[in-house]
Coordinates of C-alpha atoms in Angstrom, one line a residue:
M1 CA 102.7 44.7 175.1
K2 CA 101.0 46.9 177.1
K3 CA 104.8 47.7 177.9
L4 CA 105.4 48.8 174.3
L5 CA 102.9 51.7 174.6
C6 CA 106.0 54.0 176.5
Y7 CA 107.4 53.9 172.7
L8 CA 104.3 56.5 171.8
K9 CA 106.0 58.8 173.5
G10 CA 106.0 62.5 172.0
Y11 CA 103.0 61.3 169.8
E12 CA 100.3 61.9 172.2
K13 CA 98.7 64.5 170.1
E14 CA 99.1 61.9 167.0
T15 CA 97.1 59.2 169.2
V16 CA 94.1 61.6 170.2
L17 CA 93.6 63.6 167.5
A18 CA 93.4 60.1 165.1
P19 CA 90.3 59.1 167.2
L20 CA 89.1 62.1 167.4
F21 CA 89.2 62.8 163.2
K22 CA 87.4 59.1 162.8
M23 CA 84.6 59.6 165.5
L24 CA 84.1 63.0 163.7
E25 CA 83.9 60.8 160.5
A26 CA 81.7 58.4 162.2
L27 CA 79.2 60.9 163.5
F28 CA 78.4 62.6 160.6
E29 CA 77.9 59.1 159.0
L30 CA 75.3 58.6 161.2
F31 CA 73.1 61.3 160.1
V32 CA 73.2 60.0 156.6
P33 CA 70.4 57.0 157.0
L34 CA 68.0 60.1 158.9
V35 CA 68.7 62.7 155.4
M36 CA 67.5 59.3 153.3
A37 CA 64.2 59.0 155.7
A38 CA 64.0 62.4 155.2
V39 CA 63.8 62.2 151.2
I40 CA 62.1 59.5 150.7
D41 CA 59.2 60.2 153.2
Q42 CA 58.7 63.6 153.0
G43 CA 61.1 64.0 148.8
I44 CA 59.7 61.7 147.3
G45 CA 56.5 61.3 149.2
G46 CA 55.3 64.2 148.9
S47 CA 57.3 65.1 145.4
D48 CA 59.5 68.1 146.9
K49 CA 62.2 68.5 144.3
P50 CA 64.1 70.9 145.5
Y51 CA 63.5 69.4 149.0
I52 CA 65.1 65.9 147.5
V53 CA 68.1 68.2 146.1
R54 CA 68.8 70.7 149.0
M55 CA 69.0 66.9 151.4
C56 CA 71.0 64.8 148.4
M57 CA 73.6 68.6 148.4
L58 CA 73.8 67.5 152.1
L59 CA 74.3 64.5 151.6
I60 CA 77.2 65.1 149.2
A61 CA 78.4 68.0 151.9
L62 CA 78.6 65.0 155.1
G63 CA 80.8 62.7 153.0
V64 CA 82.8 65.1 151.7
I65 CA 83.5 66.1 155.7
G66 CA 83.6 62.5 156.1
L67 CA 86.3 62.2 154.0
V68 CA 88.5 65.3 154.8
C69 CA 88.2 63.7 158.9
S70 CA 88.5 60.3 157.4
I71 CA 92.3 61.7 155.7
T72 CA 93.4 63.4 158.8
A73 CA 92.6 60.8 161.5
Q74 CA 94.4 58.0 158.5
Y75 CA 97.8 61.1 158.4
F76 CA 97.7 61.3 161.9
A77 CA 97.3 57.6 162.6
A78 CA 100.2 56.2 160.0
K79 CA 102.8 59.2 161.5
A80 CA 102.2 57.9 165.3
A81 CA 102.1 54.1 164.2
T82 CA 105.2 54.6 161.7
G83 CA 107.1 56.4 164.4
F84 CA 106.4 54.1 166.7
S85 CA 107.8 51.2 165.3
T86 CA 111.0 52.9 164.7
R87 CA 111.8 54.3 167.9
L88 CA 110.9 50.1 168.8
R89 CA 113.4 49.2 166.3
H90 CA 115.6 51.1 167.1
E91 CA 115.7 50.2 171.1
L92 CA 115.4 47.0 170.2
F93 CA 118.5 46.8 167.5
A94 CA 120.5 48.7 170.7
H95 CA 119.7 46.5 173.4
I96 CA 120.4 43.6 171.0
Q97 CA 123.9 44.8 170.4
G98 CA 123.8 45.1 174.4
L99 CA 123.6 42.0 175.1
S100 CA 126.2 39.3 175.5
Y101 CA 127.0 36.6 173.3
T102 CA 125.5 34.0 175.8
E103 CA 121.9 35.8 175.1
M104 CA 122.9 35.5 171.2
D105 CA 123.4 32.0 171.8
T106 CA 120.1 31.5 174.1
L107 CA 117.9 33.1 171.8
G108 CA 119.0 32.5 168.3
T109 CA 119.7 34.9 165.1
S110 CA 116.2 33.7 163.3
T111 CA 114.3 34.9 166.6
L112 CA 116.1 38.1 166.8
I113 CA 115.7 38.8 162.3
T114 CA 112.0 38.0 162.7
R115 CA 111.1 39.6 166.1
M116 CA 113.3 42.9 164.3
T117 CA 111.3 43.0 160.8
S118 CA 107.9 40.5 160.9
D119 CA 107.1 41.3 164.3
I120 CA 107.8 45.0 164.4
N121 CA 105.9 45.4 160.8
Q122 CA 102.7 43.8 162.6
V123 CA 102.3 45.6 166.0
Q124 CA 102.9 48.7 163.7
S125 CA 99.7 47.8 161.8
G126 CA 97.9 46.9 164.6
V127 CA 98.9 50.3 166.4
N128 CA 97.8 52.1 163.1
L129 CA 94.4 50.4 162.6
V130 CA 94.1 50.7 167.0
L131 CA 93.4 54.4 166.2
R132 CA 91.6 54.3 163.2
L133 CA 89.2 52.1 164.4
F134 CA 89.3 50.4 167.6
L135 CA 86.9 53.8 168.7
R136 CA 85.2 54.6 165.6
S137 CA 83.7 50.8 165.1
P138 CA 82.4 50.8 169.2
F139 CA 80.9 54.4 168.3
I140 CA 79.0 53.3 165.3
V141 CA 78.0 50.2 167.2
F142 CA 76.4 51.9 169.8
G143 CA 75.6 55.0 168.2
A144 CA 73.8 53.4 165.1
M145 CA 71.6 51.3 168.1
I146 CA 70.7 54.9 169.9
M147 CA 69.8 56.4 166.8
A148 CA 67.5 53.6 166.8
F149 CA 66.0 54.1 169.4
T150 CA 65.5 57.8 168.2
V151 CA 63.5 55.9 165.3
D152 CA 61.6 53.6 167.0
A153 CA 62.2 51.9 170.5
K154 CA 60.0 49.1 169.5
A155 CA 62.0 48.2 166.9
A156 CA 65.2 48.8 168.2
L157 CA 64.8 46.1 170.6
I158 CA 66.2 44.0 167.6
F159 CA 69.7 46.0 168.1
V160 CA 69.9 45.2 171.5
V161 CA 69.7 41.5 171.0
T162 CA 71.9 41.6 167.7
I163 CA 74.9 43.2 169.1
P164 CA 75.7 41.4 172.3
L165 CA 75.1 37.9 170.0
L166 CA 77.7 39.4 167.8
S167 CA 79.9 40.5 170.5
I168 CA 80.4 37.1 171.9
V169 CA 81.1 35.7 168.5
V170 CA 83.7 38.4 167.6
F171 CA 85.6 37.9 170.8
G172 CA 84.9 34.7 171.6
I173 CA 87.2 33.7 168.3
M174 CA 89.4 36.2 169.2
L175 CA 90.2 34.7 172.6
W176 CA 90.5 31.4 170.6
T177 CA 93.2 32.4 167.9
M178 CA 95.1 34.7 169.9
P179 CA 97.9 32.0 171.3
L180 CA 97.2 29.8 167.9
Y181 CA 99.3 33.0 166.6
K182 CA 102.2 32.6 168.8
K183 CA 102.7 29.0 168.0
V184 CA 102.6 30.8 163.8
Q185 CA 105.2 33.3 164.7
A186 CA 107.7 30.2 166.0
A187 CA 106.7 28.2 163.6
L188 CA 107.8 31.4 160.6
D189 CA 111.0 31.2 163.4
Q190 CA 112.0 28.2 162.0
V191 CA 111.4 28.6 158.8
L192 CA 113.6 31.7 158.5
G193 CA 116.1 30.3 160.7
L194 CA 116.6 27.1 157.9
T195 CA 116.4 29.2 154.8
R196 CA 119.1 31.7 156.7
E197 CA 121.2 28.3 157.3
N198 CA 121.1 27.3 153.7
L199 CA 121.3 30.5 152.3
T200 CA 124.7 30.7 154.2
G201 CA 125.6 26.9 153.8
V202 CA 124.7 27.1 149.9
R203 CA 128.4 26.2 148.9
V204 CA 128.4 23.0 151.1
I205 CA 125.3 21.6 150.7
R206 CA 126.0 21.7 147.3
A207 CA 129.8 20.1 147.7
F208 CA 128.0 16.8 149.7
N209 CA 125.5 17.1 147.3
K210 CA 122.5 17.3 150.3
E211 CA 119.9 19.5 147.7
E212 CA 117.3 16.7 148.2
E213 CA 117.4 16.4 151.9
E214 CA 117.8 20.4 152.4
L215 CA 114.9 20.4 150.2
S216 CA 112.8 18.4 151.9
R217 CA 113.8 19.5 156.3
Y218 CA 112.6 22.7 154.2
Q219 CA 109.2 21.2 153.1
E220 CA 108.6 19.6 156.7
K221 CA 109.1 23.1 158.7
N222 CA 107.0 25.2 155.9
E223 CA 104.1 22.3 155.5
T224 CA 104.2 23.0 159.2
L225 CA 103.7 26.7 159.1
T226 CA 101.2 26.5 156.2
G227 CA 99.1 24.2 158.7
L228 CA 99.1 26.0 161.7
Q229 CA 97.9 28.9 159.5
K230 CA 95.2 27.1 157.7
Y231 CA 94.0 25.6 161.5
V232 CA 94.2 29.6 162.3
G233 CA 93.2 31.5 158.9
R234 CA 89.8 28.8 159.4
I235 CA 88.9 29.6 163.1
S236 CA 89.1 33.6 162.1
G237 CA 87.4 32.9 158.9
L238 CA 84.3 31.8 160.7
M239 CA 83.8 34.8 162.1
N240 CA 82.5 36.6 158.7
P241 CA 80.0 34.0 157.8
I242 CA 78.4 33.7 162.0
T243 CA 78.0 37.9 161.9
Y244 CA 76.8 37.5 158.0
V245 CA 74.3 35.1 159.5
I246 CA 73.4 36.8 162.8
V247 CA 72.7 40.3 161.0
N248 CA 70.9 38.9 158.3
V249 CA 68.4 37.5 160.5
S250 CA 68.7 40.5 162.7
I251 CA 67.4 42.3 159.1
I252 CA 64.9 40.0 158.3
A253 CA 63.6 40.5 161.9
L254 CA 63.0 44.5 161.5
L255 CA 62.0 44.2 158.0
Y256 CA 59.0 42.2 159.5
T257 CA 58.4 44.1 162.7
G258 CA 58.0 47.2 160.9
A259 CA 56.3 46.3 158.4
I260 CA 53.6 45.3 160.4
R261 CA 54.4 49.0 162.3
V262 CA 54.2 51.1 158.9
D263 CA 51.2 48.7 158.3
S264 CA 49.2 49.9 161.5
G265 CA 50.5 53.6 160.5
I266 CA 53.5 53.2 163.5
L267 CA 56.2 53.9 161.2
T268 CA 56.8 55.4 157.7
Q269 CA 59.1 54.1 154.8
G270 CA 61.9 56.1 155.4
Q271 CA 62.2 55.4 159.1
I272 CA 62.1 51.8 158.3
V273 CA 64.8 52.0 155.2
A274 CA 67.1 54.2 158.3
L275 CA 66.8 51.4 160.4
V276 CA 67.6 49.0 158.3
N277 CA 70.9 51.3 157.0
Y278 CA 71.3 51.5 160.3
M279 CA 71.6 47.5 161.1
S280 CA 74.0 47.7 158.3
Q281 CA 76.1 50.2 159.6
I282 CA 76.7 48.0 162.3
L283 CA 77.2 44.6 159.5
V284 CA 80.4 46.6 157.5
E285 CA 81.5 48.4 161.3
L286 CA 81.4 44.6 163.0
V287 CA 83.2 43.3 160.1
K288 CA 85.6 45.8 160.5
L289 CA 86.1 45.1 163.9
A290 CA 86.8 41.3 163.7
N291 CA 89.3 41.5 161.3
L292 CA 90.8 45.1 163.2
I293 CA 90.7 41.8 165.9
I294 CA 92.4 39.7 164.3
T295 CA 94.9 42.0 163.4
V296 CA 95.7 43.3 166.8
T297 CA 95.3 39.6 168.1
K298 CA 98.6 38.8 166.0
A299 CA 99.8 42.2 166.5
I300 CA 99.8 41.4 170.8
A301 CA 101.3 38.2 169.8
C302 CA 104.2 40.1 167.8
G303 CA 104.5 42.4 170.9
N304 CA 104.7 40.3 173.3
R305 CA 107.2 38.5 171.8
V306 CA 109.5 41.5 171.2
Q307 CA 109.0 42.6 174.8
S308 CA 110.8 39.2 176.0
V309 CA 113.5 39.8 173.9
L310 CA 113.2 43.6 175.1
E311 CA 113.1 41.8 179.1
V312 CA 116.4 39.5 178.2
Q313 CA 119.0 40.6 181.0
N314 CA 122.8 41.0 179.9
S315 CA 124.2 38.1 181.8
M316 CA 127.6 40.2 182.4
E317 CA 126.9 43.1 185.0
L318 CA 129.1 45.7 183.1
A319 CA 131.0 48.0 185.0
D320 CA 130.6 52.2 184.3
V321 CA 132.1 53.3 181.2
E322 CA 133.8 56.6 183.1
Q323 CA 135.4 54.3 185.8
K324 CA 138.6 55.0 185.7
I325 CA 141.2 52.3 185.4
E326 CA 144.3 52.1 187.1
T327 CA 146.4 48.9 185.9
D328 CA 149.5 47.8 186.4
K329 CA 152.5 49.1 184.3
N330 CA 155.0 45.9 185.4
A331 CA 152.5 43.2 185.4
P332 CA 151.9 40.5 182.2
A333 CA 149.7 41.7 179.8
V334 CA 147.2 39.0 179.7
V335 CA 146.8 36.3 183.0
F336 CA 144.7 33.5 183.0
D337 CA 144.5 32.2 186.3
H338 CA 142.6 29.0 186.9
V339 CA 139.7 29.3 184.5
C340 CA 136.9 27.2 183.8
L341 CA 133.9 28.3 181.0
T342 CA 130.8 26.4 180.8
Y343 CA 128.2 27.7 178.2
A344 CA 125.1 28.2 178.6
G345 CA 122.3 25.0 178.5
A346 CA 126.0 22.4 178.3
G347 CA 126.0 19.6 179.9
S348 CA 129.6 19.7 181.1
E349 CA 132.7 22.6 181.4
S350 CA 133.9 23.7 177.2
L351 CA 137.5 24.8 179.3
T352 CA 139.2 23.6 182.4
D353 CA 141.8 24.9 184.8
I354 CA 143.4 27.1 181.8
S355 CA 146.2 29.2 183.4
F356 CA 148.9 30.8 181.5
T357 CA 150.2 34.5 181.3
A358 CA 151.3 36.1 178.2
K359 CA 154.2 38.9 178.7
H360 CA 154.0 42.7 176.7
G361 CA 155.3 42.0 173.5
E362 CA 155.4 38.6 173.7
T363 CA 153.7 35.9 170.7
I364 CA 152.2 33.5 172.3
G365 CA 150.5 29.8 169.5
I366 CA 147.8 28.2 170.1
I367 CA 147.2 24.6 169.0
G368 CA 145.0 21.9 169.2
G369 CA 142.3 19.6 167.0
T370 CA 138.7 20.8 166.5
G371 CA 136.6 21.6 169.8
S372 CA 139.7 21.9 171.9
G373 CA 138.5 24.8 173.2
K374 CA 141.2 27.0 171.3
S375 CA 138.8 29.6 170.5
S376 CA 136.8 30.0 173.9
V377 CA 140.1 30.7 175.3
V378 CA 141.1 33.9 173.3
N379 CA 136.4 34.4 173.4
L380 CA 137.1 35.5 177.3
I381 CA 140.1 38.0 176.7
P382 CA 137.9 40.4 175.6
R383 CA 135.1 39.4 177.3
F384 CA 132.5 38.2 175.2
Y385 CA 131.7 35.3 177.5
D386 CA 131.8 34.7 181.5
V387 CA 134.4 32.5 183.1
T388 CA 132.8 29.9 185.5
K389 CA 135.4 29.7 187.4
G390 CA 139.1 31.8 187.9
R391 CA 140.5 35.0 186.6
V392 CA 141.2 36.6 183.2
L393 CA 143.7 39.7 183.9
V394 CA 144.5 42.2 181.0
D395 CA 147.4 45.0 182.5
G396 CA 146.5 43.3 185.7
V397 CA 143.0 43.8 186.0
D398 CA 140.7 41.6 186.1
V399 CA 138.3 42.1 182.9
K400 CA 135.2 42.3 184.8
E401 CA 136.6 45.7 186.2
Y402 CA 136.8 46.8 182.8
S403 CA 133.3 48.4 181.1
P404 CA 133.3 46.5 177.5
E405 CA 134.4 50.1 175.5
V406 CA 137.6 50.2 177.8
L407 CA 138.5 46.5 177.4
R408 CA 137.9 45.9 173.9
S409 CA 139.7 49.7 172.7
R410 CA 143.1 47.5 174.3
I411 CA 142.3 44.5 171.7
G412 CA 142.5 43.9 168.5
I413 CA 141.0 40.2 167.4
V414 CA 140.5 38.8 163.9
P415 CA 137.8 36.1 164.4
Q416 CA 137.5 32.7 163.0
K417 CA 135.4 33.8 160.0
A418 CA 136.8 37.0 158.2
V419 CA 133.7 39.3 158.2
L420 CA 133.5 42.1 155.9
F421 CA 130.9 44.8 155.1
A422 CA 129.4 46.1 151.9
G423 CA 131.3 48.9 151.3
T424 CA 134.7 50.7 150.3
I425 CA 137.9 49.0 150.7
A426 CA 138.7 52.0 152.7
E427 CA 135.6 51.7 155.1
N428 CA 136.0 47.7 156.0
L429 CA 139.5 49.0 157.2
R430 CA 138.3 52.1 159.9
W431 CA 136.2 49.9 161.6
G432 CA 139.1 49.4 162.8
N433 CA 140.0 53.4 163.3
K434 CA 137.2 56.1 161.4
E435 CA 140.2 58.6 162.2
A436 CA 142.8 56.8 160.0
S437 CA 144.3 58.2 157.8
E438 CA 145.4 57.0 153.9
K439 CA 148.7 56.5 155.1
E440 CA 148.1 54.9 158.1
C441 CA 145.4 52.3 156.1
R442 CA 148.8 51.6 153.7
R443 CA 150.7 51.1 156.2
A444 CA 148.3 48.5 157.8
C445 CA 147.8 46.1 154.9
Q446 CA 151.6 46.6 154.0
L447 CA 151.9 44.5 157.5
S448 CA 149.0 42.4 156.5
C449 CA 150.2 41.3 153.3
A450 CA 147.0 43.3 151.6
D451 CA 148.4 45.7 149.7
D452 CA 149.5 42.7 147.1
F453 CA 146.3 42.4 145.3
I454 CA 145.0 46.0 146.5
E455 CA 147.0 48.0 144.2
K456 CA 146.7 46.1 141.7
M457 CA 143.0 46.6 141.8
P458 CA 141.6 49.7 139.3
D459 CA 140.4 51.6 142.2
K460 CA 142.5 50.5 145.1
Y461 CA 141.2 51.4 148.3
N462 CA 137.8 53.0 147.1
T463 CA 137.3 49.3 145.5
Y464 CA 133.3 48.4 147.0
I465 CA 133.8 45.0 148.9
E466 CA 129.9 43.6 148.2
Q467 CA 128.1 42.5 151.4
G468 CA 130.1 39.9 153.0
G469 CA 133.2 40.1 150.9
T470 CA 131.9 38.1 148.5
N471 CA 133.8 39.6 145.5
V472 CA 137.2 38.9 147.2
S473 CA 139.1 35.5 147.8
G474 CA 139.1 34.3 151.3
G475 CA 142.5 35.1 152.0
Q476 CA 141.9 38.7 151.2
K477 CA 139.1 38.2 153.3
Q478 CA 141.2 37.1 156.4
R479 CA 144.4 39.7 155.3
L480 CA 141.5 43.1 155.1
C481 CA 140.9 41.9 158.5
I482 CA 143.8 42.0 160.0
A483 CA 144.9 45.2 158.5
R484 CA 141.7 46.5 160.3
A485 CA 142.7 45.0 163.7
L486 CA 145.8 46.5 162.9
L487 CA 144.9 50.0 162.7
K488 CA 143.2 49.9 166.0
K489 CA 146.6 50.0 167.4
P490 CA 145.7 47.1 170.1
K491 CA 147.9 46.1 173.2
V492 CA 146.6 42.6 172.7
L493 CA 146.2 41.2 169.0
I494 CA 143.8 38.1 168.6
L495 CA 143.9 36.2 165.1
D496 CA 141.8 33.1 165.8
D497 CA 142.9 31.0 163.0
S498 CA 142.5 34.3 160.4
T499 CA 145.4 32.8 158.4
S500 CA 143.9 29.4 157.3
A501 CA 143.4 30.4 153.4
V502 CA 146.5 32.6 153.3
D503 CA 149.3 30.4 151.3
T504 CA 152.7 29.6 153.5
A505 CA 154.8 32.2 151.7
T506 CA 152.5 34.7 152.7
D507 CA 151.5 34.0 156.6
A508 CA 155.6 33.2 157.2
R509 CA 155.8 37.8 155.9
I510 CA 152.9 38.1 158.7
R511 CA 154.7 36.9 160.6
R512 CA 157.7 38.5 160.3
A513 CA 156.3 41.9 159.9
F514 CA 154.5 41.4 162.9
A515 CA 157.9 40.2 165.1
E516 CA 159.5 43.6 163.4
E517 CA 157.1 46.1 163.5
I518 CA 154.8 46.0 166.5
P519 CA 157.0 44.1 168.8
D520 CA 155.5 45.6 171.9
T521 CA 152.2 44.3 171.1
T522 CA 150.9 41.2 172.8
K523 CA 150.0 38.8 169.8
L524 CA 147.7 35.4 170.6
I525 CA 147.9 33.5 167.3
I526 CA 145.3 30.5 166.7
A527 CA 146.3 27.8 164.4
Q528 CA 145.7 24.6 162.9
R529 CA 149.5 24.7 160.8
I530 CA 152.4 24.0 162.9
S531 CA 154.3 26.8 160.4
S532 CA 152.4 29.4 162.2
I533 CA 153.1 29.5 165.2
Q534 CA 156.6 27.2 165.5
S535 CA 158.9 30.5 165.8
A536 CA 156.4 32.0 168.9
D537 CA 157.6 32.8 171.4
R538 CA 155.4 30.0 174.1
I539 CA 153.1 27.4 172.1
I540 CA 149.5 26.0 174.4
V541 CA 148.8 23.0 172.9
M542 CA 144.7 22.4 173.8
D543 CA 143.0 19.0 174.3
E544 CA 139.5 18.4 174.9
G545 CA 139.1 22.3 176.9
K546 CA 142.7 21.9 178.9
I547 CA 146.1 22.8 178.5
S548 CA 148.4 19.5 177.5
G549 CA 151.5 21.5 177.1
F550 CA 152.5 25.1 177.4
G551 CA 156.5 25.8 176.1
T552 CA 158.4 26.7 173.3
H553 CA 158.3 24.9 170.2
E554 CA 161.8 23.3 171.1
E555 CA 160.9 22.0 174.4
L556 CA 157.0 21.0 173.2
M557 CA 159.1 18.7 170.7
K558 CA 160.7 16.5 173.7
T559 CA 157.6 16.6 176.0
N560 CA 154.6 16.8 174.4
A561 CA 153.0 13.7 172.3
I562 CA 150.3 15.5 171.0
Y563 CA 152.4 18.4 169.5
Q564 CA 155.2 16.0 168.7
E565 CA 152.3 13.9 166.5
V566 CA 151.3 17.3 164.6
Y567 CA 154.6 18.4 163.8
N568 CA 155.1 14.9 162.2
S569 CA 152.0 14.5 159.9
Q570 CA 152.6 18.0 158.6
I571 CA 156.1 18.9 158.4
K572 CA 157.8 15.9 158.2
G573 CA 154.5 14.5 156.1
G574 CA 153.2 11.3 158.3
G575 CA 150.7 9.5 158.5
D576 CA 147.2 10.7 159.3
F577 CA 146.6 11.7 162.5
D578 CA 143.8 11.8 165.3
E579 CA 141.6 15.4 164.0
N580 CA 140.1 15.6 167.7
R581 CA 143.6 15.1 169.4
G582 CA 146.2 16.6 166.9
G583 CA 145.0 19.3 164.6
E584 CA 144.4 19.4 161.0
Q585 CA 147.1 17.7 158.5
A586 CA 148.3 20.3 156.0

C-alpha cells in the first residue's frame, strides 16, 4: 500500500492543506467547552445577560469559522483523493494492457475488473478519510485531554486512563479484521467471476436448461461472501458498544469526582460541564476514528491487492520499439522451427515439435479437432504467448527480437471470437487503420462481403453497433472483423475459424477475393470445414498438439487418415467421426 502513495505526487499542497484546515477546525472546537463554562459560571451564575449574548455570538463565530475550515478541508481532501485514484486507475489499466496473455490467464478477468473498480474505490475512500480525519481525531483526543488538565489536573487523570483503553480496543479490532477483509475481497472476486460467466454464457445456460444449477452455484458463492462479511461485521460491530461503555463509565467517574470537587469548592459547575464536553468530544472522535480505521483497514487490504497486480511482471522480454529490425526479403514469411508450447500451470505440452514454413503470398490451411492446438499455433505468430522451445520467425527474424508494436503492425488477426465495440461500423473498421478513407473502408468490406448487408442498413457505415455487436448476426460480426483486419494491410493475415458463422457460398466468395485481390499477403486459415481450406496451397492437419500431416489437399487425401476421415464425413456425407481426431461434422 505504501508504494501506491507515489500517485499522490502533484497533490502535495492538497495533502498538507486538507489536514491543516481540519486541525484548525478542531482547534476552534476545543475552545467551545471553555466558552460554555464561562457562560454558565459568569453569565448564568452572575445573571449577566450582555455577557451571555457576547459569548453566544462568540460560539456562533467559532461554529462559522469551523464550518469554513471543514468545507475547505473537504475540498482539498476530495481533490487529492480523486486525483490519486484517477492516476492509479490509469496506471493499473496501462499496466494490465502491457501484460502478456500468460499473466492475464493467471490473474483472471474477474479479479482484474474487481481491482480496477471496487478496490480502487475503496482506496480512494481511505485516502479521503485519512486526509480529513487521521490527524483531526487524535488532535482532538489529546487536545481535549490537555485542555482537561488546564481545567483540573486530578479530574483529568480519568482521561489518562480512558484514552489508552480506547486505543487498545480500536487498534486491536483493526489488527483482527485486516486479514479478514482480504478474504472478503477474494470472495467478492469469485462472485464477480461467476456473475460475468453467467452473463456471457446466458444463451448456453438456457439452451441446456442449467438455470437452476447456476442459481445454486451463485447462491453458494454469495452465501460464502455474505458469511465472511457478517463475521467481519460482527467483529467491527464490537467497536462502537465497547467504546461507548468505556467512555460512559469514564463520564460517570468524571461526574462523581467532579461533584465531590464542586462540593469542596475546588471546581465550578461550568468547569464540570466543560470536562464532560471534552469527554463527549473524545467519544465522538474515537467513534469517528474507529469508523475511519475500519475504512482504512479495507483500503489497505484493497491497496495491497492493487499493488500485487502492479508488481506482476511481464513474462516476455520485450524489445525496444525504436530498435531497427533488418528483415530478409528472401526469407519465408513465417517459419516454425521445432516449436513447443506449454501454458502456465499446464501439466503437459500443448504443442510439440511444430515445424513448417509459409512463403510470401502462400495460403496455409490448418484443420484439426477441438483442442488439437490450431489456435495455439497462430497465437505464437503475433507473440501472444512465448514458445517454450524452438523459434518462430517472421520475415527471417525471431519474433522475440521485434517490439510488439512493430511485429503486430505486420500481422492482421481475426480471432476465433468476433469482437466489436460500441460505435458506428466505420469506427469499428478504423480500429484496423485509424487513417483509412471511406473508399478504403468500402473496399475492405467488399473483400469480406460485408458490403452486402451494410448497404441495406438505413445509415450504412454510420449504423451504430452495440457493445459486443449484439445488434448484428454472428456471420455479420465475422465479416466486419475480417474487413477491419484487411484495412490494416497486413503482410500476414490470420483467420482463426473466422468464417464459421458464414454460409458456404459467402465463404467461397471471401476466399476467391483474397486470392485475387491480396495475392502477396500470406494467409493462415484455421477452419473446421474442409471446403474453407481445400483450395489452400498447403494444409496442416493438427492432432493432439502435433502436426499429423502437411501438404496439398490431393497429397493429404492419399497419405493422411485423419484428413480422409474429415473429408469423407463432410464432403461425402459419411458417418460421424471422432471430433477429437478429425474436427466437426458440417
